[in-house]
Amino acid sequence: MISYCKHIVNKTSVVCVYIVSNTLYWLFTESEMSSILKEEYGEYKGEQVYQYTLQNKNNVKVQIINLGGIITNIFVPDKNGKTADIALGYDSLERYTQSGPYFGAIIGRYANRIANGKFELDGKNYTLEVNNGPNALHGGKFGFDKKVWEASEDDDILALKYVSAEMEEGYPGEVTVVVTYMLTEDNELVIHYTANTTKKTVINLTNHAYFNLAGQGTGDILKHTVELNADRYLPVNDVSIPTGDPETVEGTKMDLRTPIKLETVINDVPGNVGYDHCYCFNDAGWKKLRARVYEEVSGRKLEVYSTEPGMQFYTGFYLDEPGKGGGHYHKYNGFALEAQHYPDSPNNKNFPSTVLSPGETYLQTTSYKFGLV
């Protein structure tokens, strides 16, 4: 269990000190950091919602609202210097408050699915809000994505804080979560999560940004080339619950260790809905390159680094949503790379634990690095 984290921040670097099972780790990101612009975005349930803009000298711009920590826009130049928004989303606050595919949001208390909305912890049974067929998905009907977070700015880092009440959506313990966002001059959006609890509970956090590197609203992502550095994945049943332990990707359409264009493989993925699977890594706890995606026409590239043991890769089969600028998103118009623990971990003792106890600190660092091929 990770027991301690300390940020040391100045204008050129960020150091995060981890102590994991009495071993010391240092996470170092060298950068000059950009300023943050704060603007009113609307009101939700009587609370003011703001949009925060992080921008660097390379014309990369990320916009985030304190409703759900939603990443509303990500502007990135292509190989010709033309900037486009590569994040799927909506134009209005009202639409973000309604049900949808969680565009750009912080997901909690538990990202992904818990089977039948039930789990047992220390001999006590807990029943959660069910919102995805028979299962609890992404924290329930009113998860972290629908909460207004307390925002603050410090040394050009945007920090969002939310206190989740005891038994909110059925989860035990009062849980305090802090999520920070930082955009570096190396075009890396670094997202760091911490959480503490008053009672033993389970927790699994992620961000649910959807990307189209050709630009949101330009069509499907089938000409994107994908690489995932995982040699195992979790097979699932017809309601997306893992059927057992991770299995090898070797010799299957799940093997993305070598870069492959999605249009050449997506129709052969088991289940006939494209990719919507959790990939499993062998070296959790240290921030490493997990995935790389690029799009040839624009030349844009996305790399995802994370400390998490898993990553849900979703290619947007079920997308059918109004988009920005009067557009509409359809099947395969965006992809998500959600760094997280495994789905249904509270009901699987062989999976990495998602239990958080009083006195412990949940920690995660995931970053999206934007560049050119």
mmCIF file of N, CA and C in Angstrom, residues 53-185:
data_model
loop_
_atom_site.group_PDB
_atom_site.id
_atom_site.type_symbol
_atom_site.label_atom_id
_atom_site.label_comp_id
_atom_site.label_asym_id
_atom_site.label_seq_id
_atom_site.Cartn_x
_atom_site.Cartn_y
_atom_site.Cartn_z
ATOM 1 N N THR A 53 -8.357 27.375 -17.940
ATOM 2 C CA THR A 53 -7.577 27.146 -19.155
ATOM 3 C C THR A 53 -6.097 27.072 -18.815
ATOM 4 N N LEU A 54 -5.497 25.947 -19.160
ATOM 5 C CA LEU A 54 -4.062 25.743 -19.023
ATOM 6 C C LEU A 54 -3.461 25.802 -20.424
ATOM 7 N N GLN A 55 -2.467 26.648 -20.637
ATOM 8 C CA GLN A 55 -1.876 26.787 -21.966
ATOM 9 C C GLN A 55 -0.373 26.945 -21.846
ATOM 10 N N ASN A 56 0.351 26.333 -22.776
ATOM 11 C CA ASN A 56 1.810 26.480 -22.777
ATOM 12 C C ASN A 56 2.277 27.240 -24.013
ATOM 13 N N LYS A 57 3.574 27.416 -24.145
ATOM 14 C CA LYS A 57 4.116 28.228 -25.233
ATOM 15 C C LYS A 57 4.098 27.504 -26.571
ATOM 16 N N ASN A 58 3.703 26.230 -26.574
ATOM 17 C CA ASN A 58 3.633 25.456 -27.819
ATOM 18 C C ASN A 58 2.230 25.453 -28.420
ATOM 19 N N ASN A 59 1.353 26.325 -27.907
ATOM 20 C CA ASN A 59 -0.032 26.439 -28.372
ATOM 21 C C ASN A 59 -0.865 25.205 -28.061
ATOM 22 N N VAL A 60 -0.455 24.456 -27.054
ATOM 23 C CA VAL A 60 -1.304 23.401 -26.522
ATOM 24 C C VAL A 60 -2.160 24.024 -25.419
ATOM 25 N N LYS A 61 -3.457 23.774 -25.491
ATOM 26 C CA LYS A 61 -4.383 24.371 -24.527
ATOM 27 C C LYS A 61 -5.358 23.312 -24.039
ATOM 28 N N VAL A 62 -5.509 23.239 -22.712
ATOM 29 C CA VAL A 62 -6.430 22.296 -22.086
ATOM 30 C C VAL A 62 -7.404 23.088 -21.224
ATOM 31 N N GLN A 63 -8.704 22.798 -21.377
ATOM 32 C CA GLN A 63 -9.721 23.484 -20.601
ATOM 33 C C GLN A 63 -10.481 22.481 -19.740
ATOM 34 N N ILE A 64 -10.698 22.849 -18.475
ATOM 35 C CA ILE A 64 -11.264 21.956 -17.466
ATOM 36 C C ILE A 64 -12.310 22.727 -16.684
ATOM 37 N N ILE A 65 -13.449 22.105 -16.400
ATOM 38 C CA ILE A 65 -14.441 22.728 -15.531
ATOM 39 C C ILE A 65 -14.463 22.000 -14.192
ATOM 40 N N ASN A 66 -14.903 22.719 -13.151
ATOM 41 C CA ASN A 66 -14.916 22.088 -11.829
ATOM 42 C C ASN A 66 -16.197 21.307 -11.567
ATOM 43 N N LEU A 67 -17.065 21.156 -12.562
ATOM 44 C CA LEU A 67 -18.100 20.132 -12.509
ATOM 45 C C LEU A 67 -17.465 18.833 -12.984
ATOM 46 N N GLY A 68 -17.278 17.897 -12.078
ATOM 47 C CA GLY A 68 -16.735 16.606 -12.439
ATOM 48 C C GLY A 68 -15.295 16.613 -12.906
ATOM 49 N N GLY A 69 -14.601 17.746 -12.756
ATOM 50 C CA GLY A 69 -13.232 17.813 -13.268
ATOM 51 C C GLY A 69 -13.165 17.532 -14.753
ATOM 52 N N ILE A 70 -14.211 17.888 -15.474
ATOM 53 C CA ILE A 70 -14.347 17.515 -16.886
ATOM 54 C C ILE A 70 -13.360 18.293 -17.747
ATOM 55 N N ILE A 71 -12.615 17.559 -18.554
ATOM 56 C CA ILE A 71 -11.763 18.156 -19.578
ATOM 57 C C ILE A 71 -12.660 18.451 -20.773
ATOM 58 N N THR A 72 -12.965 19.726 -20.993
ATOM 59 C CA THR A 72 -13.920 20.104 -22.030
ATOM 60 C C THR A 72 -13.276 20.222 -23.402
ATOM 61 N N ASN A 73 -12.020 20.670 -23.452
ATOM 62 C CA ASN A 73 -11.339 20.886 -24.728
ATOM 63 C C ASN A 73 -9.853 20.627 -24.582
ATOM 64 N N ILE A 74 -9.254 20.086 -25.641
ATOM 65 C CA ILE A 74 -7.797 19.940 -25.720
ATOM 66 C C ILE A 74 -7.381 20.377 -27.119
ATOM 67 N N PHE A 75 -6.741 21.520 -27.217
ATOM 68 C CA PHE A 75 -6.298 22.043 -28.507
ATOM 69 C C PHE A 75 -4.822 21.717 -28.708
ATOM 70 N N VAL A 76 -4.526 21.062 -29.839
ATOM 71 C CA VAL A 76 -3.164 20.607 -30.126
ATOM 72 C C VAL A 76 -2.838 20.889 -31.591
ATOM 73 N N PRO A 77 -1.679 21.460 -31.896
ATOM 74 C CA PRO A 77 -1.296 21.691 -33.296
ATOM 75 C C PRO A 77 -1.008 20.382 -34.030
ATOM 76 N N ASP A 78 -1.257 20.378 -35.347
ATOM 77 C CA ASP A 78 -0.881 19.232 -36.163
ATOM 78 C C ASP A 78 0.500 19.465 -36.774
ATOM 79 N N LYS A 79 0.903 18.615 -37.707
ATOM 80 C CA LYS A 79 2.255 18.694 -38.279
ATOM 81 C C LYS A 79 2.474 19.963 -39.095
ATOM 82 N N ASN A 80 1.377 20.631 -39.482
ATOM 83 C CA ASN A 80 1.480 21.885 -40.224
ATOM 84 C C ASN A 80 1.269 23.111 -39.337
ATOM 85 N N GLY A 81 1.150 22.871 -38.034
ATOM 86 C CA GLY A 81 0.954 23.960 -37.095
ATOM 87 C C GLY A 81 -0.484 24.385 -36.920
ATOM 88 N N LYS A 82 -1.421 23.690 -37.586
ATOM 89 C CA LYS A 82 -2.832 24.013 -37.455
ATOM 90 C C LYS A 82 -3.395 23.368 -36.199
ATOM 91 N N THR A 83 -4.053 24.171 -35.354
ATOM 92 C CA THR A 83 -4.551 23.678 -34.076
ATOM 93 C C THR A 83 -5.997 23.204 -34.208
ATOM 94 N N ALA A 84 -6.294 22.076 -33.559
ATOM 95 C CA ALA A 84 -7.659 21.552 -33.518
ATOM 96 C C ALA A 84 -7.934 20.989 -32.137
ATOM 97 N N ASP A 85 -9.214 20.940 -31.799
ATOM 98 C CA ASP A 85 -9.663 20.354 -30.544
ATOM 99 C C ASP A 85 -9.775 18.843 -30.738
ATOM 100 N N ILE A 86 -9.039 18.058 -29.949
ATOM 101 C CA ILE A 86 -9.016 16.609 -30.125
ATOM 102 C C ILE A 86 -9.831 15.877 -29.063
ATOM 103 N N ALA A 87 -10.560 16.616 -28.220
ATOM 104 C CA ALA A 87 -11.349 16.008 -27.137
ATOM 105 C C ALA A 87 -12.830 16.066 -27.472
ATOM 106 N N LEU A 88 -13.511 14.934 -27.402
ATOM 107 C CA LEU A 88 -14.953 14.913 -27.589
ATOM 108 C C LEU A 88 -15.621 15.550 -26.373
ATOM 109 N N GLY A 89 -16.773 16.186 -26.610
ATOM 110 C CA GLY A 89 -17.478 16.820 -25.514
ATOM 111 C C GLY A 89 -18.689 17.577 -25.996
ATOM 112 N N TYR A 90 -19.205 18.435 -25.123
ATOM 113 C CA TYR A 90 -20.406 19.225 -25.412
ATOM 114 C C TYR A 90 -20.070 20.708 -25.418
ATOM 115 N N ASP A 91 -21.048 21.499 -25.871
ATOM 116 C CA ASP A 91 -20.890 22.952 -25.894
ATOM 117 C C ASP A 91 -21.454 23.635 -24.660
ATOM 118 N N SER A 92 -22.277 22.917 -23.869
ATOM 119 C CA SER A 92 -22.976 23.586 -22.777
ATOM 120 C C SER A 92 -22.820 22.832 -21.462
ATOM 121 N N LEU A 93 -22.869 23.580 -20.374
ATOM 122 C CA LEU A 93 -22.854 22.983 -19.050
ATOM 123 C C LEU A 93 -24.072 22.095 -18.852
ATOM 124 N N GLU A 94 -25.221 22.540 -19.325
ATOM 125 C CA GLU A 94 -26.448 21.768 -19.135
ATOM 126 C C GLU A 94 -26.301 20.346 -19.668
ATOM 127 N N ARG A 95 -25.673 20.208 -20.827
ATOM 128 C CA ARG A 95 -25.551 18.866 -21.404
ATOM 129 C C ARG A 95 -24.619 17.993 -20.576
ATOM 130 N N TYR A 96 -23.588 18.568 -19.971
ATOM 131 C CA TYR A 96 -22.686 17.789 -19.122
ATOM 132 C C TYR A 96 -23.376 17.291 -17.855
ATOM 133 N N THR A 97 -24.448 17.962 -17.437
ATOM 134 C CA THR A 97 -25.144 17.544 -16.212
ATOM 135 C C THR A 97 -26.105 16.385 -16.458
ATOM 136 N N GLN A 98 -26.343 16.056 -17.714
ATOM 137 C CA GLN A 98 -27.252 14.970 -18.050
ATOM 138 C C GLN A 98 -26.482 13.665 -18.213
ATOM 139 N N SER A 99 -27.208 12.569 -18.351
ATOM 140 C CA SER A 99 -26.542 11.284 -18.548
ATOM 141 C C SER A 99 -25.861 11.252 -19.906
ATOM 142 N N GLY A 100 -24.783 10.528 -19.996
ATOM 143 C CA GLY A 100 -24.018 10.455 -21.233
ATOM 144 C C GLY A 100 -22.827 9.539 -21.063
ATOM 145 N N PRO A 101 -21.881 9.612 -21.989
ATOM 146 C CA PRO A 101 -20.724 8.706 -21.954
ATOM 147 C C PRO A 101 -19.547 9.215 -21.122
ATOM 148 N N TYR A 102 -19.794 10.155 -20.200
ATOM 149 C CA TYR A 102 -18.772 10.612 -19.240
ATOM 150 C C TYR A 102 -17.626 11.364 -19.911
ATOM 151 N N PHE A 103 -17.928 12.116 -20.975
ATOM 152 C CA PHE A 103 -16.890 12.851 -21.688
ATOM 153 C C PHE A 103 -15.975 13.607 -20.725
ATOM 154 N N GLY A 104 -14.691 13.275 -20.710
ATOM 155 C CA GLY A 104 -13.654 14.041 -20.036
ATOM 156 C C GLY A 104 -13.674 14.077 -18.526
ATOM 157 N N ALA A 105 -14.545 13.282 -17.885
ATOM 158 C CA ALA A 105 -14.811 13.463 -16.456
ATOM 159 C C ALA A 105 -13.931 12.607 -15.549
ATOM 160 N N ILE A 106 -13.761 13.083 -14.300
ATOM 161 C CA ILE A 106 -13.230 12.245 -13.229
ATOM 162 C C ILE A 106 -14.285 11.197 -12.906
ATOM 163 N N ILE A 107 -13.865 9.944 -12.788
ATOM 164 C CA ILE A 107 -14.786 8.855 -12.498
ATOM 165 C C ILE A 107 -14.484 8.314 -11.102
ATOM 166 N N GLY A 108 -15.517 8.204 -10.274
ATOM 167 C CA GLY A 108 -15.391 7.672 -8.932
ATOM 168 C C GLY A 108 -16.779 7.553 -8.292
ATOM 169 N N ARG A 109 -17.020 6.873 -7.204
ATOM 170 C CA ARG A 109 -15.892 6.340 -6.452
ATOM 171 C C ARG A 109 -15.210 5.160 -7.123
ATOM 172 N N TYR A 110 -15.937 4.440 -7.964
ATOM 173 C CA TYR A 110 -15.320 3.251 -8.542
ATOM 174 C C TYR A 110 -15.483 3.276 -10.055
ATOM 175 N N ALA A 111 -14.359 3.471 -10.763
ATOM 176 C CA ALA A 111 -14.362 3.436 -12.220
ATOM 177 C C ALA A 111 -14.619 2.010 -12.695
ATOM 178 N N ASN A 112 -15.309 1.913 -13.835
ATOM 179 C CA ASN A 112 -15.666 0.634 -14.427
ATOM 180 C C ASN A 112 -16.795 -0.029 -13.623
ATOM 181 N N ARG A 113 -16.948 -1.342 -13.751
ATOM 182 C CA ARG A 113 -18.140 -2.017 -13.254
ATOM 183 C C ARG A 113 -17.878 -2.838 -11.988
ATOM 184 N N ILE A 114 -18.907 -2.905 -11.146
ATOM 185 C CA ILE A 114 -18.959 -3.840 -10.028
ATOM 186 C C ILE A 114 -20.188 -4.715 -10.249
ATOM 187 N N ALA A 115 -19.970 -6.027 -10.319
ATOM 188 C CA ALA A 115 -21.015 -6.970 -10.700
ATOM 189 C C ALA A 115 -22.209 -6.906 -9.768
ATOM 190 N N ASN A 116 -23.384 -6.761 -10.356
ATOM 191 C CA ASN A 116 -24.659 -6.758 -9.627
ATOM 192 C C ASN A 116 -24.753 -5.658 -8.576
ATOM 193 N N GLY A 117 -23.831 -4.706 -8.636
ATOM 194 C CA GLY A 117 -23.851 -3.611 -7.676
ATOM 195 C C GLY A 117 -23.669 -4.051 -6.246
ATOM 196 N N LYS A 118 -22.887 -5.118 -6.030
ATOM 197 C CA LYS A 118 -22.705 -5.644 -4.676
ATOM 198 C C LYS A 118 -21.249 -6.041 -4.450
ATOM 199 N N PHE A 119 -20.792 -5.858 -3.207
ATOM 200 C CA PHE A 119 -19.497 -6.395 -2.792
ATOM 201 C C PHE A 119 -19.502 -6.584 -1.281
ATOM 202 N N GLU A 120 -18.567 -7.385 -0.818
ATOM 203 C CA GLU A 120 -18.432 -7.670 0.618
ATOM 204 C C GLU A 120 -17.072 -7.175 1.087
ATOM 205 N N LEU A 121 -17.074 -6.537 2.244
ATOM 206 C CA LEU A 121 -15.842 -6.002 2.814
ATOM 207 C C LEU A 121 -15.864 -6.233 4.315
ATOM 208 N N ASP A 122 -14.877 -6.995 4.802
ATOM 209 C CA ASP A 122 -14.776 -7.321 6.228
ATOM 210 C C ASP A 122 -16.064 -7.928 6.769
ATOM 211 N N GLY A 123 -16.652 -8.819 5.982
ATOM 212 C CA GLY A 123 -17.833 -9.538 6.416
ATOM 213 C C GLY A 123 -19.137 -8.789 6.299
ATOM 214 N N LYS A 124 -19.107 -7.547 5.790
ATOM 215 C CA LYS A 124 -20.328 -6.766 5.628
ATOM 216 C C LYS A 124 -20.640 -6.621 4.149
ATOM 217 N N ASN A 125 -21.898 -6.805 3.790
ATOM 218 C CA ASN A 125 -22.340 -6.687 2.402
ATOM 219 C C ASN A 125 -22.796 -5.263 2.110
ATOM 220 N N TYR A 126 -22.359 -4.761 0.950
ATOM 221 C CA TYR A 126 -22.737 -3.423 0.518
ATOM 222 C C TYR A 126 -23.484 -3.516 -0.811
ATOM 223 N N THR A 127 -24.537 -2.723 -0.937
ATOM 224 C CA THR A 127 -25.334 -2.666 -2.154
ATOM 225 C C THR A 127 -25.243 -1.259 -2.739
ATOM 226 N N LEU A 128 -24.860 -1.198 -4.000
ATOM 227 C CA LEU A 128 -24.607 0.070 -4.675
ATOM 228 C C LEU A 128 -25.757 0.431 -5.604
ATOM 229 N N GLU A 129 -25.747 1.674 -6.054
ATOM 230 C CA GLU A 129 -26.693 2.098 -7.079
ATOM 231 C C GLU A 129 -26.340 1.399 -8.395
ATOM 232 N N VAL A 130 -27.318 0.714 -8.983
ATOM 233 C CA VAL A 130 -27.122 -0.003 -10.246
ATOM 234 C C VAL A 130 -27.548 0.910 -11.390
ATOM 235 N N ASN A 131 -26.678 1.074 -12.384
ATOM 236 C CA ASN A 131 -26.964 2.031 -13.463
ATOM 237 C C ASN A 131 -26.481 1.564 -14.826
ATOM 238 N N ASN A 132 -26.098 0.291 -14.942
ATOM 239 C CA ASN A 132 -25.616 -0.235 -16.219
ATOM 240 C C ASN A 132 -26.043 -1.693 -16.331
ATOM 241 N N GLY A 133 -27.280 -1.912 -16.794
ATOM 242 C CA GLY A 133 -27.821 -3.257 -16.746
ATOM 243 C C GLY A 133 -27.883 -3.710 -15.303
ATOM 244 N N PRO A 134 -27.306 -4.895 -14.993
ATOM 245 C CA PRO A 134 -27.345 -5.371 -13.608
ATOM 246 C C PRO A 134 -26.223 -4.820 -12.737
ATOM 247 N N ASN A 135 -25.355 -3.978 -13.305
ATOM 248 C CA ASN A 135 -24.111 -3.598 -12.629
ATOM 249 C C ASN A 135 -24.079 -2.130 -12.201
ATOM 250 N N ALA A 136 -23.188 -1.845 -11.265
ATOM 251 C CA ALA A 136 -22.859 -0.464 -10.910
ATOM 252 C C ALA A 136 -21.692 -0.023 -11.782
ATOM 253 N N LEU A 137 -21.844 1.104 -12.463
ATOM 254 C CA LEU A 137 -20.829 1.601 -13.397
ATOM 255 C C LEU A 137 -20.391 3.007 -13.012
ATOM 256 N N HIS A 138 -19.086 3.219 -12.957
ATOM 257 C CA HIS A 138 -18.502 4.557 -12.849
ATOM 258 C C HIS A 138 -19.036 5.367 -11.671
ATOM 259 N N GLY A 139 -19.271 4.669 -10.537
ATOM 260 C CA GLY A 139 -19.640 5.391 -9.321
ATOM 261 C C GLY A 139 -21.121 5.518 -9.072
ATOM 262 N N GLY A 140 -21.959 5.047 -10.015
ATOM 263 C CA GLY A 140 -23.396 5.087 -9.784
ATOM 264 C C GLY A 140 -24.110 6.172 -10.564
ATOM 265 N N LYS A 141 -25.355 6.431 -10.188
ATOM 266 C CA LYS A 141 -26.193 7.380 -10.923
ATOM 267 C C LYS A 141 -25.693 8.806 -10.801
ATOM 268 N N PHE A 142 -25.116 9.155 -9.659
ATOM 269 C CA PHE A 142 -24.597 10.504 -9.433
ATOM 270 C C PHE A 142 -23.178 10.388 -8.886
ATOM 271 N N GLY A 143 -22.282 9.975 -9.762
ATOM 272 C CA GLY A 143 -20.891 9.781 -9.387
ATOM 273 C C GLY A 143 -20.125 11.092 -9.346
ATOM 274 N N PHE A 144 -18.806 10.980 -9.266
ATOM 275 C CA PHE A 144 -17.958 12.173 -9.155
ATOM 276 C C PHE A 144 -18.097 13.100 -10.361
ATOM 277 N N ASP A 145 -18.512 12.554 -11.502
ATOM 278 C CA ASP A 145 -18.661 13.365 -12.712
ATOM 279 C C ASP A 145 -19.794 14.371 -12.615
ATOM 280 N N LYS A 146 -20.719 14.178 -11.659
ATOM 281 C CA LYS A 146 -21.870 15.076 -11.501
ATOM 282 C C LYS A 146 -21.753 15.952 -10.265
ATOM 283 N N LYS A 147 -20.569 16.047 -9.693
ATOM 284 C CA LYS A 147 -20.354 16.850 -8.489
ATOM 285 C C LYS A 147 -19.557 18.114 -8.826
ATOM 286 N N VAL A 148 -19.908 19.209 -8.149
ATOM 287 C CA VAL A 148 -19.121 20.433 -8.267
ATOM 288 C C VAL A 148 -17.977 20.359 -7.273
ATOM 289 N N TRP A 149 -16.768 20.401 -7.765
ATOM 290 C CA TRP A 149 -15.569 20.269 -6.948
ATOM 291 C C TRP A 149 -15.058 21.643 -6.523
ATOM 292 N N GLU A 150 -14.466 21.683 -5.350
ATOM 293 C CA GLU A 150 -13.820 22.907 -4.854
ATOM 294 C C GLU A 150 -12.494 23.082 -5.582
ATOM 295 N N ALA A 151 -12.314 24.229 -6.227
ATOM 296 C CA ALA A 151 -11.124 24.454 -7.057
ATOM 297 C C ALA A 151 -10.194 25.462 -6.422
ATOM 298 N N SER A 152 -8.897 25.252 -6.636
ATOM 299 C CA SER A 152 -7.881 26.211 -6.211
ATOM 300 C C SER A 152 -6.706 26.145 -7.174
ATOM 301 N N GLU A 153 -5.943 27.235 -7.217
ATOM 302 C CA GLU A 153 -4.777 27.312 -8.095
ATOM 303 C C GLU A 153 -3.555 27.628 -7.251
ATOM 304 N N ASP A 154 -2.507 26.869 -7.465
ATOM 305 C CA ASP A 154 -1.289 27.049 -6.684
ATOM 306 C C ASP A 154 -0.094 26.693 -7.558
ATOM 307 N N ASP A 155 0.794 27.678 -7.768
ATOM 308 C CA ASP A 155 1.973 27.446 -8.610
ATOM 309 C C ASP A 155 1.593 26.886 -9.976
ATOM 310 N N ASP A 156 0.511 27.437 -10.548
ATOM 311 C CA ASP A 156 0.049 27.049 -11.883
ATOM 312 C C ASP A 156 -0.413 25.606 -11.973
ATOM 313 N N ILE A 157 -0.761 25.030 -10.860
ATOM 314 C CA ILE A 157 -1.404 23.710 -10.824
ATOM 315 C C ILE A 157 -2.850 23.921 -10.411
ATOM 316 N N LEU A 158 -3.765 23.348 -11.176
ATOM 317 C CA LEU A 158 -5.175 23.383 -10.817
ATOM 318 C C LEU A 158 -5.486 22.201 -9.917
ATOM 319 N N ALA A 159 -6.019 22.465 -8.724
ATOM 320 C CA ALA A 159 -6.370 21.417 -7.774
ATOM 321 C C ALA A 159 -7.876 21.417 -7.558
ATOM 322 N N LEU A 160 -8.472 20.237 -7.648
ATOM 323 C CA LEU A 160 -9.900 20.064 -7.396
ATOM 324 C C LEU A 160 -10.087 19.124 -6.213
ATOM 325 N N LYS A 161 -10.987 19.501 -5.302
ATOM 326 C CA LYS A 161 -11.222 18.711 -4.095
ATOM 327 C C LYS A 161 -12.713 18.408 -3.966
ATOM 328 N N TYR A 162 -12.994 17.148 -3.586
ATOM 329 C CA TYR A 162 -14.382 16.761 -3.323
ATOM 330 C C TYR A 162 -14.411 15.818 -2.137
ATOM 331 N N VAL A 163 -15.372 16.044 -1.241
ATOM 332 C CA VAL A 163 -15.577 15.166 -0.092
ATOM 333 C C VAL A 163 -16.838 14.345 -0.345
ATOM 334 N N SER A 164 -16.646 13.046 -0.525
ATOM 335 C CA SER A 164 -17.740 12.119 -0.798
ATOM 336 C C SER A 164 -18.284 11.603 0.533
ATOM 337 N N ALA A 165 -19.564 11.821 0.763
ATOM 338 C CA ALA A 165 -20.166 11.513 2.058
ATOM 339 C C ALA A 165 -20.225 10.010 2.320
ATOM 340 N N GLU A 166 -20.254 9.657 3.590
ATOM 341 C CA GLU A 166 -20.466 8.274 4.020
ATOM 342 C C GLU A 166 -21.700 7.702 3.323
ATOM 343 N N MET A 167 -21.537 6.548 2.681
ATOM 344 C CA MET A 167 -22.585 5.786 2.003
ATOM 345 C C MET A 167 -23.123 6.480 0.746
ATOM 346 N N GLU A 168 -22.407 7.468 0.221
ATOM 347 C CA GLU A 168 -22.788 8.050 -1.056
ATOM 348 C C GLU A 168 -22.764 6.973 -2.130
ATOM 349 N N GLU A 169 -23.882 6.823 -2.831
ATOM 350 C CA GLU A 169 -24.056 5.780 -3.851
ATOM 351 C C GLU A 169 -23.843 4.368 -3.292
ATOM 352 N N GLY A 170 -23.861 4.244 -1.961
ATOM 353 C CA GLY A 170 -23.749 2.940 -1.319
ATOM 354 C C GLY A 170 -22.371 2.577 -0.820
ATOM 355 N N TYR A 171 -21.371 3.446 -1.001
ATOM 356 C CA TYR A 171 -19.993 3.146 -0.607
ATOM 357 C C TYR A 171 -19.712 3.596 0.830
ATOM 358 N N PRO A 172 -19.028 2.769 1.614
ATOM 359 C CA PRO A 172 -18.725 3.135 2.998
ATOM 360 C C PRO A 172 -17.630 4.193 3.093
ATOM 361 N N GLY A 173 -17.621 4.898 4.217
ATOM 362 C CA GLY A 173 -16.568 5.861 4.515
ATOM 363 C C GLY A 173 -16.799 7.216 3.882
ATOM 364 N N GLU A 174 -16.402 8.263 4.612
ATOM 365 C CA GLU A 174 -16.316 9.592 4.021
ATOM 366 C C GLU A 174 -14.956 9.692 3.353
ATOM 367 N N VAL A 175 -14.942 9.965 2.068
ATOM 368 C CA VAL A 175 -13.700 9.939 1.289
ATOM 369 C C VAL A 175 -13.403 11.344 0.757
ATOM 370 N N THR A 176 -12.197 11.819 1.034
ATOM 371 C CA THR A 176 -11.742 13.115 0.532
ATOM 372 C C THR A 176 -10.782 12.882 -0.625
ATOM 373 N N VAL A 177 -11.126 13.440 -1.775
ATOM 374 C CA VAL A 177 -10.349 13.238 -3.001
ATOM 375 C C VAL A 177 -9.800 14.573 -3.478
ATOM 376 N N VAL A 178 -8.542 14.581 -3.862
ATOM 377 C CA VAL A 178 -7.922 15.753 -4.486
ATOM 378 C C VAL A 178 -7.310 15.312 -5.807
ATOM 379 N N VAL A 179 -7.669 16.018 -6.876
ATOM 380 C CA VAL A 179 -7.129 15.738 -8.212
ATOM 381 C C VAL A 179 -6.466 17.013 -8.719
ATOM 382 N N THR A 180 -5.219 16.899 -9.161
ATOM 383 C CA THR A 180 -4.510 18.058 -9.687
ATOM 384 C C THR A 180 -4.197 17.865 -11.161
ATOM 385 N N TYR A 181 -4.178 18.990 -11.878
ATOM 386 C CA TYR A 181 -3.877 19.016 -13.311
ATOM 387 C C TYR A 181 -2.721 19.988 -13.540
ATOM 388 N N MET A 182 -1.765 19.561 -14.352
ATOM 389 C CA MET A 182 -0.644 20.417 -14.710
ATOM 390 C C MET A 182 -0.284 20.193 -16.171
ATOM 391 N N LEU A 183 -0.135 21.264 -16.929
ATOM 392 C CA LEU A 183 0.296 21.179 -18.321
ATOM 393 C C LEU A 183 1.736 21.666 -18.410
ATOM 394 N N THR A 184 2.623 20.818 -18.887
ATOM 395 C CA THR A 184 4.039 21.164 -18.950
ATOM 396 C C THR A 184 4.392 21.729 -20.324
ATOM 397 N N GLU A 185 5.597 22.287 -20.422
ATOM 398 C CA GLU A 185 6.091 22.782 -21.702
ATOM 399 C C GLU A 185 6.526 21.646 -22.621
#
